[in-house]
Amino acid sequence: MTQHLAAPAAPTSGTDTGWWRDAVIYQVYPRSFADGNGDGMGDLEGVRSRLPYLKDLGVDAVWLSPFYASPQADAGYDVADYRAIDPMFGTLLDADALIRDAHELGLRIIVDLVPNHSSDQHEWFKRALREGPGSPLRARYHFRPGKGANGELPPNDWESIFGGPAWTRTEDGEWYLHLFAPEQPDFNWDNPAVADEFRSILRFWLDMGVDGFRVDVAHGLVKAEGLPDLGGTDQVKLLGNDVMPFFDQDGVHEIYRSWRTILDEYPDDRIAVAEAWTPTVERTANYVRPDELHQAFNFQYLGTPWDAAELRAVIDSSLAAMRPVDAPATWVLSNHDVTRHATRFANPAGLGTQLRTAGDRELGLRRARAATLLMLALPGSAYIYQGEELGLPDVTDLPDEVRQDPSFFRAAGQDGYRDGCRVPIPWTVEGSSYGFGSGGSWLPQPASWGGLSVEAQTGDPGSTLELYRSALTVRREHPGLGAGTAVEWLEAPEGVLAFRRDGFICTANTTGATVRVPLPGRALLANETVMIVDDMAELPADTTVWWAV
């Protein structure tokens, strides 16, 4: 077997437990991060070339969204071959070089795993279609006869997350289940061959040297017995808010217990992270019990508005839910599936709506910077989505003809504005793609992108990039930050959050007005200028401050 460099040593931010408990993990969306060959599409060579930037930023690990062989019906989340790299991103040799370079820099690599569904171009599914009803390959997916006199109706009333029925009829009359696009047929995890295959896939990438997996749709693998109807409800509104027969079924936990035994076979603390949309943080905690996965995304926190009372409630419930299972809380504000928080916090009303004034944009950015400092002060692990460290907003005025999000092209379901957070990020002030690559970019970048680039912000003490760099440095060096299970809330004016950790206090003013509080200690970092007057600190609107005490 190929010899690989050892994974980097665990961060030393106040804990001697697993590195993931206080890691800051940076999400790279490969097609939009950096283009190494000038074809307008980001790739592994581009990511590899920018690893020193991520090291300098101060993150601990890099999570790569899918780069597997795929027809790209859903930006790579329709996988045709789990052991091959799509040519648009490079080769297995490129992946090997990226992993090696990351380890040399002290960075870990987490790769996306997509176990709920494959591409309809996966060899298994193509054979299933060829071999017909009753064949062994069909049993690896959910094929069913239809309802109605001639089987002309779907087997049940489930709807696709992308809108429309969750079933597509084949030429021989049977229907197959796809909770997402028709090009993404769901695996049948009751079939032993599926479980065997994914155990093999895990070992393939662990042998390649990856440090962990982000598990896509971790809550969706097991469906309720008999695939029962939901019954005429608005299913999209129930997602993540209620029990559903195709999400968060208890049977998924047996799968993850088997995966944990594989992860534990390998040295250097290999991990798995669940993308699990559940009705409550208590249900999310089930995925990170000691014999299951290591982390789960905290979507309840991501969806919380910039409001002190609501933030405190979700922080308390998150920490309380994770404590009994001895798992770290995770905190995240943006990812490749949601409106960037620099836009969301300025205009919480809806996806795809434009920030129409400079004041809107400034408000969103100020709140986003304050929210980031609050997030990085909390106990546990934090996730950063590429470009948020530049203060990038969503691009909300993309022409319809350039959009590629599959949900945009369906009559119902999501709003279809995920393309807005996927526009390639800017590296330089000038150039046809602001340093993304020499061949333009697969989605058009706004004319303002150069002013938000890494080049423009580097060395500017007031920039969002330098705020992130400073925050991650302080977070790593201060013994009171990083891992932990609790905060001590302090008395504070309405609209202000204040909590203490070891030798550290965080104050966050979520209101639109300046608020005066007793001076907590020596200011370490703030997203806005704080005035000290007569032993009182004046916190500007939408400002978070870190204090040493």
XYZ file of C-alpha atoms in Angstrom:
549
model
C 0.000 0.000 0.000
C 1.192 3.544 -0.746
C 2.849 5.186 2.240
C 1.358 8.496 3.312
C 2.532 11.283 5.530
C 1.112 11.139 9.019
C -1.799 13.417 9.775
C -0.834 16.624 11.566
C -0.705 16.820 15.324
C -3.838 17.859 17.171
C -4.371 21.585 17.821
C -3.220 22.751 21.238
C -6.110 25.008 22.183
C -6.764 23.860 25.705
C -7.642 20.209 25.197
C -5.761 16.935 24.869
C -8.748 15.092 23.433
C -9.601 14.418 19.770
C -8.549 17.119 17.333
C -12.079 17.500 15.985
C -13.445 18.740 19.306
C -12.212 22.279 18.707
C -11.203 22.215 15.037
C -12.008 25.058 12.659
C -12.866 23.353 9.376
C -12.922 25.230 6.067
C -15.312 24.088 3.361
C -13.918 24.156 -0.170
C -16.433 23.960 -3.000
C -13.895 22.757 -5.586
C -15.496 24.098 -8.751
C -15.553 27.620 -7.266
C -12.334 27.817 -5.233
C -9.400 27.948 -7.660
C -8.869 26.863 -11.271
C -5.492 25.241 -11.877
C -5.744 24.499 -15.620
C -7.531 27.579 -16.935
C -10.730 25.931 -18.164
C -13.003 28.141 -16.064
C -13.795 25.404 -13.571
C -12.119 24.971 -10.190
C -10.160 21.757 -9.675
C -7.909 19.829 -7.291
C -4.765 21.394 -8.745
C -6.231 24.803 -7.931
C -7.104 23.764 -4.386
C -3.607 22.375 -3.888
C -2.053 25.666 -5.029
C -4.072 27.599 -2.429
C -3.413 25.358 0.574
C -0.787 27.806 1.937
C -3.490 30.476 2.026
C -5.656 28.206 4.178
C -2.732 27.446 6.456
C -2.104 31.188 6.830
C -5.791 31.790 7.509
C -5.459 29.544 10.540
C -7.880 26.673 9.932
C -7.215 23.102 11.097
C -8.850 21.066 8.340
C -10.274 21.372 4.830
C -13.546 19.758 3.805
C -13.818 19.183 0.049
C -17.247 18.993 -1.549
C -17.605 16.112 -4.060
C -14.972 15.676 -6.770
C -15.937 12.121 -7.808
C -16.742 10.975 -11.335
C -20.191 12.385 -12.037
C -22.458 13.623 -14.837
C -22.844 16.753 -12.652
C -26.635 16.762 -12.647
C -26.404 18.110 -9.075
C -22.900 19.580 -8.883
C -21.250 16.238 -8.156
C -23.730 14.978 -5.572
C -24.774 12.466 -8.241
C -21.825 10.074 -8.080
C -21.151 7.620 -10.899
C -17.914 6.171 -9.450
C -16.926 6.671 -5.799
C -13.326 5.603 -6.416
C -12.557 7.892 -9.356
C -12.003 11.636 -9.745
C -14.104 13.455 -12.306
C -11.805 14.629 -15.131
C -13.073 18.189 -14.650
C -11.351 18.137 -11.225
C -8.245 16.070 -12.044
C -7.054 12.554 -11.271
C -6.415 10.270 -8.318
C -2.790 11.377 -8.499
C -3.958 14.969 -7.989
C -5.975 13.878 -4.968
C -2.971 12.024 -3.568
C -0.747 15.093 -4.032
C -3.321 17.352 -2.395
C -3.589 15.100 0.667
C 0.194 14.923 0.988
C 0.657 18.678 0.653
C -2.091 19.361 3.182
C -0.457 17.065 5.728
C 2.912 18.705 5.176
C 1.278 22.044 6.028
C -0.407 20.639 9.123
C -3.884 20.587 7.571
C -6.278 17.640 7.604
C -8.460 16.667 4.640
C -12.127 15.693 4.943
C -13.933 14.463 1.820
C -17.617 14.370 1.036
C -19.338 10.981 1.000
C -22.724 10.598 -0.718
C -24.341 7.374 0.551
C -28.054 8.158 0.178
C -28.106 8.008 -3.604
C -25.936 7.474 -6.659
C -26.016 8.886 -10.147
C -28.344 7.251 -12.625
C -25.111 6.696 -14.588
C -23.632 4.532 -11.828
C -22.933 1.058 -13.204
C -25.257 -0.535 -10.658
C -28.212 1.587 -11.740
C -27.555 1.160 -15.442
C -27.471 -2.613 -14.943
C -30.649 -2.432 -12.849
C -32.448 -0.767 -15.744
C -31.115 -3.316 -18.244
C -31.833 -6.403 -16.151
C -35.412 -5.464 -15.384
C -37.950 -6.096 -12.585
C -36.956 -8.594 -9.923
C -33.244 -8.505 -10.741
C -30.644 -8.419 -7.926
C -29.372 -5.006 -9.044
C -32.852 -3.494 -8.760
C -32.938 -4.634 -5.137
C -30.018 -2.271 -4.440
C -32.350 0.665 -5.168
C -36.021 1.311 -4.427
C -37.920 0.012 -7.464
C -41.676 -0.456 -7.061
C -44.745 -1.071 -9.230
C -47.004 1.947 -9.539
C -50.525 2.481 -8.268
C -53.608 2.851 -10.422
C -55.275 0.480 -12.855
C -52.168 0.264 -15.042
C -49.478 1.269 -12.573
C -49.563 4.800 -13.948
C -49.401 6.511 -10.540
C -46.326 6.772 -8.287
C -46.022 4.131 -5.548
C -46.606 6.739 -2.821
C -47.051 10.483 -2.339
C -43.472 11.399 -1.421
C -42.118 14.570 -2.997
C -38.609 15.301 -4.165
C -36.609 17.852 -2.172
C -36.105 19.602 -5.510
C -39.845 19.651 -6.191
C -42.261 17.305 -7.945
C -42.778 13.591 -7.275
C -39.966 11.588 -5.693
C -40.569 8.825 -8.228
C -39.736 8.369 -11.914
C -41.221 5.658 -14.115
C -38.968 3.438 -16.220
C -39.706 2.123 -19.695
C -40.737 -1.275 -18.289
C -43.378 0.350 -16.069
C -41.708 0.200 -12.666
C -40.923 3.332 -10.677
C -37.733 4.210 -8.791
C -37.334 6.477 -5.774
C -35.231 9.652 -5.821
C -35.572 12.050 -2.911
C -33.577 14.561 -4.937
C -33.262 14.833 -8.748
C -34.411 11.971 -11.037
C -30.723 11.537 -11.892
C -30.093 10.624 -8.225
C -31.785 7.275 -7.442
C -31.825 6.377 -3.745
C -29.935 3.324 -2.554
C -31.825 0.622 -0.661
C -29.814 0.291 2.553
C -31.781 -2.807 3.541
C -29.752 -4.602 0.873
C -26.468 -6.015 2.278
C -24.605 -5.289 -0.962
C -25.057 -1.537 -0.405
C -23.623 -1.687 3.103
C -20.712 -3.833 1.893
C -19.915 -1.429 -0.917
C -19.767 1.633 1.315
C -17.570 -0.087 3.871
C -15.194 -0.728 0.981
C -15.429 2.884 -0.198
C -14.602 4.136 3.291
C -11.468 1.999 3.404
C -10.431 3.088 -0.094
C -10.299 6.755 0.904
C -8.891 6.090 4.362
C -6.080 4.151 2.682
C -5.560 7.200 0.450
C -4.860 9.153 3.639
C -7.989 11.259 4.147
C -8.710 12.280 7.722
C -12.462 12.013 7.619
C -15.778 12.184 5.801
C -18.642 14.620 5.664
C -21.678 12.352 5.243
C -24.208 13.840 2.842
C -27.891 13.331 3.750
C -26.807 11.258 6.748
C -30.394 11.262 7.992
C -31.859 9.805 4.797
C -30.362 6.376 4.260
C -33.119 4.309 5.908
C -36.759 4.594 4.856
C -39.766 3.568 6.941
C -40.910 0.011 6.323
C -43.476 -0.186 3.545
C -42.700 3.346 2.300
C -45.963 4.766 3.728
C -47.719 7.831 2.337
C -47.245 11.158 4.094
C -50.737 12.309 3.338
C -51.300 15.592 1.540
C -49.042 17.859 3.575
C -46.579 20.504 2.385
C -43.620 18.180 2.623
C -40.933 20.772 1.923
C -42.004 22.765 4.980
C -41.704 19.634 7.130
C -38.050 19.065 6.215
C -35.961 19.257 9.342
C -39.039 20.193 11.378
C -40.988 16.967 11.785
C -40.667 13.191 11.687
C -40.808 11.907 8.118
C -40.822 8.340 6.778
C -37.733 8.949 4.655
C -35.639 11.046 7.060
C -34.131 10.484 10.518
C -35.292 6.895 10.850
C -33.727 5.057 13.786
C -32.227 2.405 11.509
C -29.519 4.796 10.298
C -27.680 4.451 13.588
C -26.795 0.808 13.029
C -25.068 1.876 9.800
C -22.995 4.502 11.571
C -21.993 2.149 14.364
C -20.539 -0.154 11.720
C -18.709 2.781 10.130
C -17.236 3.850 13.464
C -15.526 0.475 13.853
C -13.811 1.067 10.488
C -12.743 4.612 11.373
C -11.319 3.361 14.655
C -9.137 0.831 12.813
C -7.049 3.698 11.443
C -4.537 5.860 13.324
C -4.596 9.636 13.835
C -8.265 10.066 14.753
C -10.155 9.683 11.472
C -13.631 11.177 11.800
C -17.066 11.383 10.204
C -19.410 14.374 10.258
C -23.156 14.014 9.767
C -25.219 16.296 7.583
C -28.373 15.405 9.472
C -31.462 17.592 9.218
C -33.504 16.625 12.276
C -36.466 18.212 14.097
C -34.464 18.907 17.285
C -30.881 19.156 18.497
C -31.669 16.194 20.751
C -32.352 14.084 17.655
C -29.125 15.381 16.100
C -27.226 14.210 19.190
C -28.187 10.617 18.372
C -25.778 10.705 15.430
C -22.776 11.519 17.641
C -23.151 8.997 20.423
C -19.773 7.561 21.475
C -20.006 4.568 19.110
C -21.327 6.497 16.085
C -20.094 9.589 14.240
C -17.886 12.331 15.687
C -19.704 15.533 14.718
C -23.040 16.646 13.311
C -23.798 19.959 11.675
C -25.845 22.286 13.840
C -28.484 23.436 11.379
C -30.646 24.818 14.158
C -27.879 27.340 14.846
C -27.388 28.131 11.160
C -31.062 28.998 10.844
C -31.188 31.284 13.889
C -31.639 35.007 13.186
C -29.352 37.718 14.563
C -31.317 38.043 17.805
C -29.879 37.720 21.304
C -32.747 35.759 22.860
C -33.009 33.274 20.005
C -29.252 32.813 19.817
C -28.973 32.173 23.535
C -31.747 29.589 23.372
C -30.138 27.600 20.555
C -26.670 27.828 22.127
C -28.038 26.457 25.396
C -30.014 23.680 23.736
C -27.074 22.702 21.506
C -24.595 22.452 24.357
C -27.097 20.618 26.542
C -27.909 18.074 23.810
C -24.261 17.259 23.117
C -23.165 16.986 26.753
C -24.785 13.577 27.545
C -23.180 11.956 24.483
C -19.783 13.589 25.101
C -19.699 15.131 21.629
C -18.573 18.636 20.671
C -21.136 21.142 19.553
C -20.561 22.433 16.039
C -21.317 25.921 14.778
C -21.806 27.033 11.187
C -23.218 30.153 9.526
C -22.961 29.402 5.783
C -22.411 26.547 3.338
C -22.926 25.679 -0.321
C -26.675 25.124 0.118
C -27.807 28.313 1.861
C -27.760 32.072 1.345
C -24.480 33.505 2.635
C -24.932 35.071 6.050
C -23.590 38.450 4.902
C -26.770 38.599 2.792
C -29.069 36.610 5.066
C -28.566 38.799 8.136
C -29.342 41.958 6.177
C -32.469 40.555 4.611
C -33.846 37.540 6.501
C -37.130 37.618 4.587
C -36.225 35.408 1.678
C -33.709 33.647 -0.505
C -32.824 35.244 -3.794
C -33.900 38.751 -2.826
C -31.417 41.477 -3.591
C -29.740 43.852 -1.163
C -30.798 46.993 -2.942
C -28.725 49.638 -1.203
C -25.187 50.067 0.011
C -26.689 50.390 3.486
C -28.216 46.916 3.182
C -24.865 45.467 2.196
C -23.030 47.250 5.004
C -25.586 46.089 7.570
C -25.332 42.487 6.393
C -21.546 42.517 6.493
C -21.375 44.138 9.925
C -23.760 41.563 11.375
C -21.922 38.742 9.616
C -18.602 39.846 11.133
C -20.169 40.093 14.584
C -21.845 36.695 14.189
C -18.526 35.130 13.202
C -16.805 36.355 16.375
C -19.701 35.039 18.448
C -19.514 31.648 16.706
C -15.753 31.314 17.138
C -16.043 32.096 20.855
C -18.421 29.198 21.540
C -17.247 25.811 22.864
C -16.678 23.165 20.219
C -15.864 23.087 16.520
C -16.631 25.702 13.865
C -17.096 25.515 10.093
C -16.203 28.275 7.623
C -17.543 28.294 4.071
C -15.132 29.502 1.412
C -15.376 33.233 0.788
C -17.116 34.129 4.015
C -13.721 35.243 5.327
C -13.837 37.835 2.526
C -17.305 39.011 3.525
C -18.754 37.822 0.217
C -22.504 38.346 -0.227
C -24.741 36.100 -2.278
C -24.813 36.968 -5.960
C -28.536 37.453 -6.417
C -28.720 38.841 -9.953
C -27.366 35.900 -11.953
C -29.070 35.594 -15.354
C -31.367 32.598 -15.622
C -29.379 31.213 -18.542
C -26.218 30.710 -16.441
C -27.862 29.028 -13.457
C -27.079 25.364 -12.830
C -28.838 24.518 -9.563
C -31.294 21.715 -10.449
C -33.914 23.057 -8.059
C -34.081 26.248 -10.133
C -35.433 24.320 -13.119
C -38.258 22.551 -11.314
C -41.733 23.923 -10.865
C -41.883 23.463 -7.104
C -39.604 22.858 -4.154
C -36.663 25.038 -3.189
C -36.202 28.553 -4.508
C -33.277 27.466 -6.630
C -30.877 30.174 -5.557
C -27.969 28.043 -4.382
C -25.940 29.247 -7.359
C -25.706 32.627 -5.625
C -23.412 31.282 -2.900
C -21.382 29.200 -5.370
C -19.940 31.969 -7.563
C -16.128 31.525 -7.812
C -14.288 33.497 -5.161
C -11.900 36.393 -5.973
C -8.178 36.212 -5.294
C -6.829 39.329 -7.020
C -7.982 42.899 -7.590
C -7.865 42.596 -11.377
C -8.079 39.923 -14.052
C -10.807 38.227 -16.059
C -11.798 36.100 -13.067
C -10.080 38.036 -10.276
C -7.374 35.415 -9.926
C -9.700 32.418 -9.907
C -8.029 31.148 -13.087
C -6.804 32.193 -16.494
C -9.894 31.003 -18.367
C -12.750 32.966 -16.795
C -15.229 31.435 -14.371
C -18.124 29.024 -14.787
C -20.511 31.470 -13.095
C -20.109 35.216 -13.745
C -18.534 37.240 -10.934
C -19.801 40.730 -10.033
C -17.750 43.778 -10.987
C -17.287 44.477 -7.258
C -15.445 41.176 -6.698
C -11.965 42.681 -7.109
C -12.454 44.968 -4.120
C -13.389 41.975 -1.984
C -10.469 39.807 -3.132
C -7.777 38.242 -0.972
C -5.252 40.626 -2.518
C -7.349 43.704 -1.727
C -7.959 42.702 1.888
C -4.565 41.300 2.864
C -2.770 43.728 5.157
C -5.827 45.953 5.668
C -6.448 45.858 9.439
C -10.100 46.761 8.951
C -10.831 44.042 6.411
C -12.953 40.983 7.021
C -10.079 38.713 5.972
C -7.734 40.155 8.594
C -10.510 39.924 11.195
C -10.790 36.188 10.484
C -7.025 35.727 10.608
C -6.831 37.549 13.938
C -9.802 35.675 15.384
C -8.389 32.276 14.462
C -5.000 33.204 15.917
C -6.532 34.311 19.215
C -8.818 31.266 19.273
C -5.866 28.915 18.879
C -3.667 30.686 21.450
C -6.158 31.552 24.203
C -6.591 28.673 26.696
C -10.228 29.599 27.338
C -11.305 29.119 23.719
C -11.830 25.988 21.651
C -13.165 22.768 23.146
C -15.634 22.746 26.010
C -19.198 21.943 26.927
C -20.583 25.031 28.664
C -20.607 28.807 28.929
C -21.384 30.934 31.975
C -23.980 33.523 31.029
C -23.523 36.987 32.507
C -26.074 39.692 33.169
C -26.407 41.990 30.168
C -28.793 44.603 28.741
C -31.650 43.454 26.515
C -30.375 42.483 23.093
C -26.852 41.786 24.349
C -25.279 38.366 24.903
C -22.490 38.085 27.460
C -20.789 34.891 28.577
C -17.634 33.863 30.362
C -15.179 31.089 29.627
C -11.809 30.475 31.293
C -10.090 33.877 31.373
C -12.322 35.134 28.581
C -15.586 37.064 28.132
C -17.572 37.543 24.938
C -20.139 40.335 24.553
C -22.368 40.538 21.472
C -24.694 43.478 20.851
C -27.356 42.299 18.411
C -29.323 45.558 18.544
C -29.237 48.476 16.147
C -28.070 50.956 18.788
C -24.964 51.545 20.900
C -25.187 49.853 24.312
C -23.053 50.641 27.386
C -21.844 47.809 29.633
C -19.391 47.711 32.553
C -15.860 47.233 31.213
C -15.348 43.433 31.287
C -11.556 43.419 30.878
C -8.927 44.051 28.213
C -10.277 44.059 24.671
C -8.763 41.357 22.501
C -10.746 41.710 19.288
C -13.908 43.358 17.953
C -15.574 43.747 14.583
C -16.166 47.474 15.204
C -14.349 50.160 17.204
C -15.279 50.070 20.896
C -15.036 53.219 23.036
C -14.057 53.017 26.710
C -15.547 55.799 28.851
C -15.298 55.911 32.676
C -14.952 52.157 33.168
C -17.795 51.541 30.723
C -17.534 49.979 27.288
C -19.684 51.405 24.519
C -20.641 48.539 22.210
C -21.687 49.818 18.764
C -24.696 48.307 17.048
C -24.144 44.765 15.772
C -20.784 44.344 17.446
C -19.107 41.408 19.163
C -16.114 41.950 21.424
C -13.672 39.456 22.918
C -12.212 40.380 26.317
C -9.341 38.933 28.347
C -10.156 38.798 32.051
